[in-house]
Amino acid sequence: MPTYHALSLFSGGLDSILATRMVMAQGLSVLGLHFVSPFFGKPQAVAAWERDYGVTLEVMDIGQAFVDMLSARPAHGLGKTLNPCVDCKILMLRHARALLSHYGAQFLISGEVLGQRPMSQREDTLNAIRNDAGVRDLLLRPLCAKHLPPTPMEESGLVDRERLGAMHGRGRKPQLELARVMGISRIPAQGGGCRLTEKESARRYWPLLQFSALRAEDFHLANVGRQLWHGRHWLVLARNERDGQVLRSLRRPGDLMLQLDQLPGPTGIARPLPGAVWDVATVQQAAATLAHFAPKARTADAPVRVRIDDGGNRSTVEVLPACCFAEPPSWECIREAKAQWMQESSPK
Ligand code: SF4
């Protein structure tokens, strides 16, 4: 097992690349940790990043820990959408800290730049992140290190403070100049990458967040297809063949799979959640809704048959197409409900 001087939080964004490379340029070995969850992460890009940026990476799935944190109301609040950036950083740093001894590493690296983001990169917030994550003496922020007190790694001479950065604020020019000096030609696009910052994705997640005992796989399912709700009953319909393949791969025991019989139409998954009983009438409504989104069924002008497969039993129901399920609330409704949701002590 190779060992490293440091572990770096490596999102694939330019700051994380530069922070990692800045420490590597001092002759220190660094392993980049690429965290993934239903909300962020590009594990499929890791091989290209290793090749393009000359870094070594490991993919770390923190999906369930992230869902637990989000579901329990993030202690440091939410950003503009449903993004709990401060708690997210703390969670990642805690995970990275727990891996230090596994990789024989002595310190952690993150690519934050003082003053770059209003919520998570103010000086007081950077301190809170460092302290709450329990990495006070372990965390180096190479890009803005000269604006921060020296760390034990600098004081001991392991890291040369003179060769660290003094970046500050929202501008990207210093990063682009440093990338040029480092010979990095493939510059990743700015922003993006976290679905929790996107209003349309937030709409997918919001109904789920009203439940307890959520699993990461529930949010993977929320990322796919057409999301439809009837009270506490959740139905996901594929919009195309690719959605259908993903839906089938995400199916888990207890899910109902719905499909039109002898007519083309979307694949559907109904996932039972706590407190939502799928009785015969509700299954009929889900089947009618699935038929509503199948043009051939809608124009049939007669009842159509929908196959229901619960993993053990198969049955067929006859329905007239009708949209009995609704799309999630608008972002405006969610924004209004967000503050109250944060105050609730636990999901219902
Ligand atoms: S934008 Fe998403 S991934 Fe980035 S810190 Fe915030 S919650 Fe975490």
CSV table of C-alpha atoms in Angstrom, one decimal, residues 111-314:
chain,number,residue,atom,x,y,z
A,111,GLY,CA,-8.5,24.3,-2.2
A,112,GLU,CA,-10.6,27.0,-0.5
A,113,VAL,CA,-9.8,30.6,-1.2
A,114,LEU,CA,-10.5,33.2,1.4
A,115,GLY,CA,-13.4,35.4,0.5
A,116,GLN,CA,-14.3,33.4,-2.7
A,117,ARG,CA,-17.7,32.3,-1.6
A,118,PRO,CA,-20.1,34.2,0.6
A,119,MET,CA,-21.2,31.3,2.8
A,120,SER,CA,-18.4,28.8,3.1
A,121,GLN,CA,-15.2,30.8,2.5
A,122,ARG,CA,-15.4,33.7,4.9
A,123,GLU,CA,-12.6,33.7,7.5
A,124,ASP,CA,-14.9,32.9,10.4
A,125,THR,CA,-16.5,30.1,8.4
A,126,LEU,CA,-13.1,28.7,7.4
A,127,ASN,CA,-12.2,28.6,11.1
A,128,ALA,CA,-15.5,26.9,12.0
A,129,ILE,CA,-15.0,24.3,9.3
A,130,ARG,CA,-11.5,23.5,10.5
A,131,ASN,CA,-12.5,23.3,14.2
A,132,ASP,CA,-15.8,21.4,13.7
A,133,ALA,CA,-14.0,18.9,11.5
A,134,GLY,CA,-11.4,18.4,14.2
A,135,VAL,CA,-8.6,19.2,11.7
A,136,ARG,CA,-7.3,22.4,13.4
A,137,ASP,CA,-3.6,21.4,13.2
A,138,LEU,CA,-4.0,19.2,10.2
A,139,LEU,CA,-5.5,21.3,7.4
A,140,LEU,CA,-3.5,23.3,4.9
A,141,ARG,CA,-5.2,25.6,2.5
A,142,PRO,CA,-2.3,26.2,0.0
A,143,LEU,CA,-4.1,28.7,-2.3
A,144,CYS,CA,-4.6,31.3,0.5
A,145,ALA,CA,-2.2,30.1,3.1
A,146,LYS,CA,-0.4,33.4,3.4
A,147,HIS,CA,-3.6,35.1,4.5
A,148,LEU,CA,-4.0,32.5,7.3
A,149,PRO,CA,-1.8,31.8,10.4
A,150,PRO,CA,1.0,29.3,9.8
A,151,THR,CA,0.0,25.7,10.2
A,152,PRO,CA,2.2,23.1,12.1
A,153,MET,CA,3.2,21.7,8.7
A,154,GLU,CA,4.7,25.1,7.8
A,155,GLU,CA,6.2,25.7,11.2
A,156,SER,CA,7.9,22.3,11.2
A,157,GLY,CA,9.4,23.0,7.7
A,158,LEU,CA,7.5,20.1,6.1
A,159,VAL,CA,5.8,22.6,3.9
A,160,ASP,CA,7.6,25.8,2.6
A,161,ARG,CA,5.2,28.7,3.4
A,162,GLU,CA,7.0,30.9,1.0
A,163,ARG,CA,5.9,28.7,-1.9
A,164,LEU,CA,2.3,28.8,-0.9
A,165,GLY,CA,-0.4,31.1,-2.3
A,166,ALA,CA,-2.0,34.4,-1.2
A,167,MET,CA,-5.2,34.2,-3.2
A,168,HIS,CA,-8.2,36.1,-2.1
A,169,GLY,CA,-11.6,37.0,-3.3
A,170,ARG,CA,-13.8,35.9,-6.2
A,171,GLY,CA,-11.7,36.7,-9.2
A,172,ARG,CA,-10.2,33.8,-11.1
A,173,LYS,CA,-7.3,35.5,-12.7
A,174,PRO,CA,-4.7,34.3,-10.2
A,175,GLN,CA,-5.9,30.7,-10.6
A,176,LEU,CA,-5.6,30.9,-14.3
A,177,GLU,CA,-2.2,32.4,-14.2
A,178,LEU,CA,-1.0,29.7,-11.7
A,179,ALA,CA,-2.5,27.0,-14.0
A,180,ARG,CA,-0.5,28.5,-16.9
A,181,VAL,CA,2.7,28.5,-14.9
A,182,MET,CA,2.1,24.9,-13.9
A,183,GLY,CA,1.5,23.9,-17.5
A,184,ILE,CA,-2.1,23.0,-16.9
A,185,SER,CA,-3.9,23.5,-20.2
A,186,ARG,CA,-7.2,21.7,-19.5
A,187,ILE,CA,-9.1,24.2,-17.4
A,188,PRO,CA,-12.3,22.8,-15.9
A,189,ALA,CA,-15.5,24.8,-16.4
A,190,GLN,CA,-16.4,27.0,-13.4
A,191,GLY,CA,-19.2,26.1,-11.1
A,192,GLY,CA,-21.7,23.4,-11.6
A,193,GLY,CA,-21.2,19.9,-10.4
A,194,CYS,CA,-23.4,20.0,-7.3
A,195,ARG,CA,-27.1,19.3,-7.9
A,196,LEU,CA,-28.0,20.7,-4.5
A,197,THR,CA,-27.3,24.2,-5.9
A,198,GLU,CA,-29.8,23.7,-8.7
A,199,LYS,CA,-33.4,24.6,-8.3
A,200,GLU,CA,-34.7,22.0,-10.6
A,201,SER,CA,-32.8,19.3,-8.7
A,202,ALA,CA,-33.9,20.7,-5.4
A,203,ARG,CA,-37.5,20.2,-6.6
A,204,ARG,CA,-36.7,16.5,-7.1
A,205,TYR,CA,-35.3,16.1,-3.6
A,206,TRP,CA,-37.7,18.2,-1.6
A,207,PRO,CA,-40.6,15.8,-1.3
A,208,LEU,CA,-38.2,13.1,-0.2
A,209,LEU,CA,-36.8,15.3,2.6
A,210,GLN,CA,-40.1,15.1,4.3
A,211,PHE,CA,-39.4,11.5,5.2
A,212,SER,CA,-37.2,9.8,7.8
A,213,ALA,CA,-34.8,6.9,7.3
A,214,LEU,CA,-33.8,8.0,3.8
A,215,ARG,CA,-31.1,6.2,1.9
A,216,ALA,CA,-28.6,7.5,-0.6
A,217,GLU,CA,-30.2,5.2,-3.2
A,218,ASP,CA,-33.5,7.1,-2.8
A,219,PHE,CA,-31.7,10.3,-4.0
A,220,HIS,CA,-30.1,8.4,-6.9
A,221,LEU,CA,-33.7,7.5,-7.9
A,222,ALA,CA,-34.8,11.1,-7.5
A,223,ASN,CA,-32.1,12.1,-10.0
A,224,VAL,CA,-33.8,10.1,-12.8
A,225,GLY,CA,-36.8,10.6,-15.0
A,226,ARG,CA,-40.1,12.3,-14.3
A,227,GLN,CA,-40.8,12.6,-10.5
A,228,LEU,CA,-44.4,12.4,-9.5
A,229,TRP,CA,-46.1,12.4,-6.1
A,230,HIS,CA,-49.6,11.6,-4.8
A,231,GLY,CA,-49.5,12.5,-1.1
A,232,ARG,CA,-46.7,10.4,0.3
A,233,HIS,CA,-46.7,8.0,-2.6
A,234,TRP,CA,-43.7,8.3,-5.0
A,235,LEU,CA,-43.8,7.3,-8.7
A,236,VAL,CA,-40.8,7.7,-11.1
A,237,LEU,CA,-41.4,7.4,-14.8
A,238,ALA,CA,-38.7,7.1,-17.5
A,239,ARG,CA,-38.7,9.8,-20.1
A,240,ASN,CA,-36.7,7.8,-22.6
A,241,GLU,CA,-34.9,4.5,-23.0
A,242,ARG,CA,-31.8,5.6,-21.1
A,243,ASP,CA,-33.9,6.6,-18.1
A,244,GLY,CA,-35.6,3.2,-18.4
A,245,GLN,CA,-32.2,1.5,-18.1
A,246,VAL,CA,-31.2,3.6,-15.2
A,247,LEU,CA,-34.5,3.0,-13.4
A,248,ARG,CA,-34.2,-0.8,-13.8
A,249,SER,CA,-30.6,-0.6,-12.4
A,250,LEU,CA,-31.8,1.3,-9.4
A,251,ARG,CA,-34.7,-1.0,-8.6
A,252,ARG,CA,-34.5,-2.5,-5.1
A,253,PRO,CA,-36.6,-5.0,-3.2
A,254,GLY,CA,-40.0,-3.7,-2.4
A,255,ASP,CA,-40.3,-1.4,-5.4
A,256,LEU,CA,-43.2,-1.9,-7.8
A,257,MET,CA,-42.2,-1.9,-11.4
A,258,LEU,CA,-44.9,-0.8,-13.8
A,259,GLN,CA,-45.0,-1.3,-17.6
A,260,LEU,CA,-47.8,-1.1,-20.2
A,261,ASP,CA,-48.9,-4.4,-21.6
A,262,GLN,CA,-48.5,-4.7,-25.4
A,263,LEU,CA,-48.2,-1.0,-25.9
A,264,PRO,CA,-45.1,1.2,-25.9
A,265,GLY,CA,-44.7,3.5,-22.9
A,266,PRO,CA,-42.5,4.5,-20.0
A,267,THR,CA,-41.1,2.2,-17.4
A,268,GLY,CA,-42.2,3.2,-14.0
A,269,ILE,CA,-41.0,2.5,-10.4
A,270,ALA,CA,-43.2,3.1,-7.4
A,271,ARG,CA,-41.1,3.1,-4.2
A,272,PRO,CA,-42.8,2.6,-0.9
A,273,LEU,CA,-41.6,5.1,1.7
A,274,PRO,CA,-42.3,5.0,5.4
A,275,GLY,CA,-46.0,5.7,6.1
A,276,ALA,CA,-47.1,5.3,2.5
A,277,VAL,CA,-49.2,2.2,2.0
A,278,TRP,CA,-49.6,1.1,-1.6
A,279,ASP,CA,-53.2,-0.2,-1.6
A,280,VAL,CA,-55.0,-1.4,-4.7
A,281,ALA,CA,-56.5,2.0,-5.4
A,282,THR,CA,-53.2,3.7,-5.3
A,283,VAL,CA,-51.6,1.2,-7.5
A,284,GLN,CA,-54.5,1.7,-10.0
A,285,GLN,CA,-53.8,5.5,-9.9
A,286,ALA,CA,-50.1,4.9,-10.5
A,287,ALA,CA,-50.9,2.7,-13.5
A,288,ALA,CA,-53.4,5.2,-14.9
A,289,THR,CA,-50.7,7.9,-14.5
A,290,LEU,CA,-48.1,5.8,-16.3
A,291,ALA,CA,-50.7,5.3,-19.2
A,292,HIS,CA,-51.3,9.0,-19.3
A,293,PHE,CA,-47.6,9.5,-20.2
A,294,ALA,CA,-47.8,7.0,-23.0
A,295,PRO,CA,-49.2,8.6,-26.2
A,296,LYS,CA,-50.4,5.3,-27.7
A,297,ALA,CA,-52.4,4.5,-24.6
A,298,ARG,CA,-53.9,8.0,-24.4
A,299,THR,CA,-55.2,7.8,-28.0
A,300,ALA,CA,-56.4,4.2,-27.6
A,301,ASP,CA,-59.8,5.5,-26.4
A,302,ALA,CA,-60.3,2.4,-24.3
A,303,PRO,CA,-58.9,0.9,-21.0
A,304,VAL,CA,-55.3,-0.3,-21.3
A,305,ARG,CA,-53.5,-2.9,-19.3
A,306,VAL,CA,-50.5,-2.2,-17.1
A,307,ARG,CA,-48.3,-4.9,-15.7
A,308,ILE,CA,-47.3,-4.6,-12.1
A,309,ASP,CA,-44.2,-6.5,-10.8
A,310,ASP,CA,-43.4,-6.3,-7.1
A,311,GLY,CA,-40.4,-8.6,-7.4
A,312,GLY,CA,-42.3,-11.6,-6.3
A,313,ASN,CA,-45.8,-11.3,-7.7
A,314,ARG,CA,-46.9,-10.2,-11.1
